[in-house]
Amino acid sequence: MDDDGYDRQSFSINGQSQLTDEYSLNLVSRYETGGSLYDTQWGGADENEYKNYSVKLGGVYQGEKLLVETSFAKSQDQAGTFEGGVDPKVVSDITTKRDQFGLLAEYGLSTDTSFVGGFDWYEERVANTGSAYVKDKRHANAIFVQARHQLNAFLFEGAVRQDDIQGLDKETTYNISLWLSTKSRLVVKYKPRYRF
């Protein structure tokens, strides 16, 4: 008789609260754990387990012309392999963690013209009981702006974004778009993309 099997449990909490007419908070979270047993012909590890969670708290301000969204997020993924019947039984255990912050703002100058700007930041960390990494942490951030203008059937868009990842060079990309539309479908789209 084969006693191998697996288990999995998950739990989540999601919610939203309207604090005022203009401001609301929202929460998205998840926790999951599980593992499995398996047969191996090479010996050594014959079990694995994992434990993951994520939580994101966001706030939204919606004014007459201004929309502002902020978010804070934290997550962890942990997975390990084990050998049953020995002590200690840990063969390998890898844990990655990520912290993140985002800010997005949109301002409507008029019904035809709007501007969007934002900032993203995150930091990642990794640990492995089986080996040490030369780099076990990195952070990155990005800033971006976009402008949109509607002129009759024409929609003009322009955007610029700069990304800065630790250990790599900064990179700036931008694009310019022109849309021509009818009531029923898109007729023409011109969207060159540039990088420098």
Tab-separated table of C-alpha atoms in Angstrom:
chain	number	residue	atom	x	y	z
A	1	MET	CA	0.000	0.000	0.000
A	2	ASP	CA	1.319	3.445	-1.001
A	3	ASP	CA	0.944	6.049	1.741
A	4	ASP	CA	2.003	9.006	-0.415
A	5	GLY	CA	-0.401	11.904	-0.490
A	6	TYR	CA	-0.732	15.657	-0.345
A	7	ASP	CA	-2.517	18.352	1.628
A	8	ARG	CA	-3.431	21.966	0.939
A	9	GLN	CA	-5.130	24.644	3.011
A	10	SER	CA	-5.880	28.184	1.922
A	11	PHE	CA	-7.464	31.177	3.600
A	12	SER	CA	-8.239	34.636	2.264
A	13	ILE	CA	-9.694	37.887	3.523
A	14	ASN	CA	-10.873	40.573	1.102
A	15	GLY	CA	-12.736	43.715	2.026
A	16	GLN	CA	-13.516	47.310	1.175
A	17	SER	CA	-14.522	50.242	3.325
A	18	GLN	CA	-15.945	53.549	2.077
A	19	LEU	CA	-14.619	55.959	4.701
A	20	THR	CA	-15.973	59.141	3.096
A	21	ASP	CA	-17.633	60.089	-0.174
A	22	GLU	CA	-14.166	60.591	-1.698
A	23	TYR	CA	-11.951	58.082	0.084
A	24	SER	CA	-12.060	54.286	0.357
A	25	LEU	CA	-9.787	51.523	1.613
A	26	ASN	CA	-9.507	47.983	0.269
A	27	LEU	CA	-7.738	44.865	1.509
A	28	VAL	CA	-6.785	41.721	-0.413
A	29	SER	CA	-4.971	38.941	1.447
A	30	ARG	CA	-4.268	35.230	1.031
A	31	TYR	CA	-2.529	32.511	3.039
A	32	GLU	CA	-1.805	29.062	1.658
A	33	THR	CA	0.093	26.076	2.975
A	34	GLY	CA	0.491	22.485	1.869
A	35	GLY	CA	2.807	19.661	1.008
A	36	SER	CA	3.133	16.252	-0.546
A	37	LEU	CA	4.904	12.921	-0.182
A	38	TYR	CA	6.409	11.164	-3.167
A	39	ASP	CA	8.529	8.159	-4.086
A	40	THR	CA	12.081	8.602	-5.312
A	41	GLN	CA	14.470	5.997	-6.671
A	42	TRP	CA	17.561	8.056	-5.851
A	43	GLY	CA	16.996	8.364	-2.106
A	44	GLY	CA	17.173	11.590	-0.145
A	45	ALA	CA	14.278	14.060	-0.311
A	46	ASP	CA	10.839	12.470	-0.498
A	47	GLU	CA	8.654	15.260	0.945
A	48	ASN	CA	7.970	18.879	0.090
A	49	GLU	CA	6.126	21.615	1.886
A	50	TYR	CA	5.252	25.218	1.038
A	51	LYS	CA	3.878	28.210	2.876
A	52	ASN	CA	2.876	31.344	0.943
A	53	TYR	CA	1.092	34.526	1.864
A	54	SER	CA	0.337	37.927	0.378
A	55	VAL	CA	-1.419	41.019	1.675
A	56	LYS	CA	-2.216	44.253	-0.135
A	57	LEU	CA	-3.740	47.363	1.416
A	58	GLY	CA	-4.859	50.119	-0.918
A	59	GLY	CA	-6.463	53.517	-0.678
A	60	VAL	CA	-8.386	55.423	-3.323
A	61	TYR	CA	-9.241	59.122	-3.334
A	62	GLN	CA	-11.783	60.123	-5.993
A	63	GLY	CA	-12.323	63.862	-6.289
A	64	GLU	CA	-14.083	65.866	-8.959
A	65	LYS	CA	-10.973	66.091	-11.155
A	66	LEU	CA	-8.339	64.164	-9.210
A	67	LEU	CA	-7.959	60.425	-8.661
A	68	VAL	CA	-5.188	59.130	-6.375
A	69	GLU	CA	-4.482	55.462	-5.670
A	70	THR	CA	-1.903	54.161	-3.200
A	71	SER	CA	-1.052	50.580	-2.349
A	72	PHE	CA	1.218	48.713	0.054
A	73	ALA	CA	1.860	45.015	-0.519
A	74	LYS	CA	3.875	42.304	1.191
A	75	SER	CA	4.314	38.689	0.106
A	76	GLN	CA	6.350	35.611	0.952
A	77	ASP	CA	6.883	32.296	-0.834
A	78	GLN	CA	8.536	29.525	1.146
A	79	ALA	CA	9.168	26.017	-0.194
A	80	GLY	CA	11.237	23.176	1.152
A	81	THR	CA	12.189	19.593	0.413
A	82	PHE	CA	12.715	17.062	3.197
A	83	GLU	CA	13.830	13.528	3.844
A	84	GLY	CA	11.585	11.491	6.114
A	85	GLY	CA	12.970	9.291	8.866
A	86	VAL	CA	16.104	11.351	9.509
A	87	ASP	CA	16.895	14.251	11.821
A	88	PRO	CA	17.272	16.994	10.840
A	89	LYS	CA	15.132	16.254	7.808
A	90	VAL	CA	15.533	19.584	5.965
A	91	VAL	CA	17.322	19.159	2.640
A	92	SER	CA	16.585	22.533	1.075
A	93	ASP	CA	14.430	25.470	2.139
A	94	ILE	CA	14.073	28.562	-0.083
A	95	THR	CA	12.241	31.697	1.035
A	96	THR	CA	11.575	34.772	-1.093
A	97	LYS	CA	10.031	37.954	0.281
A	98	ARG	CA	8.777	41.036	-1.546
A	99	ASP	CA	7.687	44.465	-0.276
A	100	GLN	CA	6.001	46.838	-2.704
A	101	PHE	CA	4.571	50.365	-2.827
A	102	GLY	CA	2.676	52.045	-5.632
A	103	LEU	CA	1.291	55.519	-6.247
A	104	LEU	CA	-0.911	56.543	-9.167
A	105	ALA	CA	-2.514	59.921	-9.761
A	106	GLU	CA	-4.792	61.073	-12.580
A	107	TYR	CA	-5.885	64.648	-13.119
A	108	GLY	CA	-8.636	65.597	-15.542
A	109	LEU	CA	-7.857	69.044	-16.875
A	110	SER	CA	-11.062	68.910	-18.916
A	111	THR	CA	-13.377	66.317	-20.405
A	112	ASP	CA	-10.926	65.981	-23.322
A	113	THR	CA	-7.530	66.231	-21.587
A	114	SER	CA	-6.057	64.244	-18.718
A	115	PHE	CA	-2.661	63.571	-17.151
A	116	VAL	CA	-1.464	60.465	-15.315
A	117	GLY	CA	1.643	60.068	-13.175
A	118	GLY	CA	2.907	57.396	-10.875
A	119	PHE	CA	5.676	55.754	-8.907
A	120	ASP	CA	6.411	52.069	-8.253
A	121	TRP	CA	8.909	50.631	-5.779
A	122	TYR	CA	9.685	47.106	-4.620
A	123	GLU	CA	12.365	45.179	-2.742
A	124	GLU	CA	12.982	41.437	-3.015
A	125	ARG	CA	14.958	39.177	-0.676
A	126	VAL	CA	15.850	35.492	-0.956
A	127	ALA	CA	17.323	32.973	1.478
A	128	ASN	CA	18.308	29.351	0.875
A	129	THR	CA	19.363	26.962	3.623
A	130	GLY	CA	21.152	24.831	1.028
A	131	SER	CA	23.472	27.548	-0.289
A	132	ALA	CA	24.319	31.232	0.030
A	133	TYR	CA	23.744	33.643	-2.843
A	134	VAL	CA	26.206	36.331	-3.845
A	135	LYS	CA	23.224	38.676	-4.208
A	136	ASP	CA	20.336	37.977	-1.872
A	137	LYS	CA	18.511	41.304	-2.091
A	138	ARG	CA	17.590	43.865	-4.730
A	139	HIS	CA	15.289	46.822	-5.103
A	140	ALA	CA	13.783	48.614	-8.068
A	141	ASN	CA	11.730	51.709	-8.724
A	142	ALA	CA	9.989	53.307	-11.657
A	143	ILE	CA	8.403	56.663	-12.405
A	144	PHE	CA	6.069	57.408	-15.282
A	145	VAL	CA	3.864	60.140	-16.759
A	146	GLN	CA	1.222	60.046	-19.454
A	147	ALA	CA	-0.908	62.630	-21.230
A	148	ARG	CA	-4.093	62.070	-23.233
A	149	HIS	CA	-6.122	64.457	-25.388
A	150	GLN	CA	-9.300	63.801	-27.351
A	151	LEU	CA	-9.880	65.980	-30.422
A	152	ASN	CA	-13.050	64.989	-32.230
A	153	ALA	CA	-12.380	61.445	-33.509
A	154	PHE	CA	-8.638	61.634	-32.723
A	155	LEU	CA	-7.101	60.472	-29.460
A	156	PHE	CA	-3.504	61.543	-28.798
A	157	GLU	CA	-1.411	59.773	-26.149
A	158	GLY	CA	2.140	60.297	-24.968
A	159	ALA	CA	3.986	58.518	-22.144
A	160	VAL	CA	7.460	58.387	-20.595
A	161	ARG	CA	8.697	55.808	-18.072
A	162	GLN	CA	12.046	55.323	-16.332
A	163	ASP	CA	12.958	52.048	-14.600
A	164	ASP	CA	15.893	51.673	-12.207
A	165	ILE	CA	16.720	48.112	-11.092
A	166	GLN	CA	19.579	47.615	-8.656
A	167	GLY	CA	22.575	46.111	-10.408
A	168	LEU	CA	21.319	47.090	-13.864
A	169	ASP	CA	21.372	50.363	-15.770
A	170	LYS	CA	18.492	52.798	-15.715
A	171	GLU	CA	16.325	52.627	-18.773
A	172	THR	CA	13.859	55.169	-20.153
A	173	THR	CA	11.132	54.259	-22.622
A	174	TYR	CA	8.445	56.346	-24.185
A	175	ASN	CA	5.731	56.074	-26.787
A	176	ILE	CA	3.485	58.346	-28.816
A	177	SER	CA	0.119	57.105	-30.027
A	178	LEU	CA	-2.556	58.412	-32.367
A	179	TRP	CA	-5.956	56.744	-32.515
A	180	LEU	CA	-8.652	57.474	-35.088
A	181	SER	CA	-11.999	55.918	-34.275
A	182	THR	CA	-15.574	55.777	-35.497
A	183	LYS	CA	-18.623	55.020	-33.415
A	184	SER	CA	-18.267	51.310	-33.984
A	185	ARG	CA	-14.603	50.374	-34.280
A	186	LEU	CA	-10.978	51.441	-34.380
A	187	VAL	CA	-9.928	52.487	-37.874
A	188	VAL	CA	-6.297	53.577	-37.564
A	189	LYS	CA	-3.694	53.068	-34.875
A	190	TYR	CA	-0.196	54.511	-35.035
A	191	LYS	CA	2.002	53.759	-32.051
A	192	PRO	CA	5.761	53.962	-32.430
A	193	ARG	CA	7.778	52.928	-29.380
A	194	TYR	CA	11.156	54.370	-28.518
A	195	ARG	CA	13.861	53.479	-26.045
A	196	PHE	CA	16.992	55.373	-25.046
